[in-house]
Amino acid sequence: RSEVPRLWAAGPEAAAEREALRGAVVRHVVRLTEAGQGSRDASVLRDKLNGAMVAVLAAEWPRGWASFVPEVVGAATGPAAAENALRLLRLLGEEVLDAETPTL
């Protein structure tokens, strides 16, 4: 997750890196979710990757990844995928709310 702000702050020259990171995170989240409720380590890794995906999303959405919500909902074909989709949407909501809430 710590690489996301650096890559997204870089200009257009980092576009290929951003796309590669986004694709890798999505592939790994899907793979871990399809594997189901595996070990605790797999759950922790999935949760970390969900956080990275939301960080990418926060940097790109809605302009650069307008299809995120339909993609997540469409990919929720089984119970584990639906549960993870809800996790992602909750994390996205928290990220958006945190970004829009003024600090006191």
Coordinates of C-alpha atoms in Angstrom, one line a residue:
R1 CA 0.0 0.0 0.0
S2 CA 2.9 2.4 0.7
E3 CA 4.0 2.3 -3.0
V4 CA 0.6 3.5 -4.2
P5 CA 0.9 7.2 -3.3
R6 CA 4.4 7.4 -4.9
L7 CA 3.3 5.7 -8.1
W8 CA 0.2 7.8 -8.5
A9 CA 2.0 11.0 -7.7
A10 CA 4.5 10.3 -10.5
G11 CA 3.5 11.6 -13.9
P12 CA 2.4 9.8 -17.0
E13 CA 5.8 8.1 -17.2
A14 CA 4.7 5.7 -14.4
A15 CA 1.4 4.7 -16.2
A16 CA 2.7 1.3 -17.1
E17 CA 3.9 0.6 -13.5
R18 CA 0.5 1.8 -12.2
E19 CA -1.4 -0.5 -14.5
A20 CA 0.9 -3.4 -13.6
L21 CA 0.4 -2.9 -9.9
R22 CA -3.4 -2.5 -10.3
G23 CA -3.6 -5.7 -12.3
A24 CA -1.3 -7.7 -9.9
V25 CA -3.4 -6.7 -6.9
V26 CA -6.7 -7.5 -8.6
R27 CA -5.4 -10.9 -9.7
H28 CA -4.1 -11.8 -6.3
V29 CA -7.2 -10.7 -4.5
V30 CA -9.3 -12.8 -6.9
R31 CA -7.1 -15.8 -6.5
L32 CA -7.1 -15.6 -2.7
T33 CA -10.9 -15.1 -2.6
E34 CA -11.5 -18.1 -4.9
A35 CA -9.4 -20.2 -2.7
G36 CA -12.0 -19.6 0.0
Q37 CA -11.4 -19.4 3.7
G38 CA -7.9 -20.8 3.9
S39 CA -5.3 -20.2 6.5
R40 CA -5.1 -17.2 8.7
D41 CA -2.0 -16.1 6.7
A42 CA -4.1 -16.2 3.4
S43 CA -6.8 -14.1 5.1
V44 CA -4.3 -11.5 6.4
L45 CA -2.7 -11.3 2.9
R46 CA -6.1 -10.9 1.3
D47 CA -7.0 -8.1 3.7
K48 CA -3.7 -6.3 3.0
L49 CA -4.3 -6.6 -0.7
N50 CA -7.8 -5.3 -0.3
G51 CA -6.3 -2.3 1.4
A52 CA -3.9 -1.9 -1.5
M53 CA -6.7 -2.2 -4.0
V54 CA -8.7 0.5 -2.2
A55 CA -5.6 2.8 -2.1
V56 CA -5.3 2.3 -5.9
L57 CA -9.0 2.9 -6.3
A58 CA -8.8 6.1 -4.1
A59 CA -6.1 7.4 -6.4
E60 CA -8.0 6.5 -9.6
W61 CA -11.7 6.5 -8.9
P62 CA -14.0 7.6 -10.4
R63 CA -12.1 8.8 -13.5
G64 CA -9.5 6.1 -13.9
W65 CA -11.5 3.2 -12.7
A66 CA -15.1 4.0 -13.2
S67 CA -16.0 0.4 -13.7
F68 CA -14.8 -0.7 -10.3
V69 CA -18.2 -1.1 -8.6
P70 CA -19.8 -3.0 -11.5
E71 CA -16.7 -5.2 -11.7
V72 CA -16.7 -6.0 -8.0
V73 CA -20.4 -6.8 -8.0
G74 CA -20.1 -8.9 -11.2
A75 CA -17.2 -10.9 -9.8
A76 CA -19.2 -11.8 -6.6
T77 CA -20.3 -15.1 -8.0
G78 CA -20.0 -17.2 -4.8
P79 CA -20.2 -16.7 -1.0
A80 CA -16.5 -15.9 -0.5
A81 CA -16.4 -13.5 -3.5
A82 CA -19.6 -11.8 -2.3
E83 CA -18.2 -11.4 1.2
N84 CA -15.0 -9.9 -0.2
A85 CA -16.9 -7.6 -2.5
L86 CA -18.7 -6.3 0.5
R87 CA -15.4 -5.8 2.4
L88 CA -14.0 -3.8 -0.6
L89 CA -17.1 -1.6 -0.9
R90 CA -17.0 -1.0 2.9
L91 CA -13.3 0.0 2.7
L92 CA -14.0 2.2 -0.3
G93 CA -16.8 3.9 1.6
E94 CA -14.5 4.5 4.6
E95 CA -11.7 5.8 2.3
V96 CA -14.1 8.2 0.6
L97 CA -15.7 9.4 3.9
D98 CA -12.3 9.9 5.5
A99 CA -11.1 11.9 2.5
E100 CA -14.3 14.1 2.5
T101 CA -14.6 14.6 6.2
P102 CA -12.9 17.8 7.3
T103 CA -10.4 17.5 10.2
L104 CA -11.2 19.3 13.4

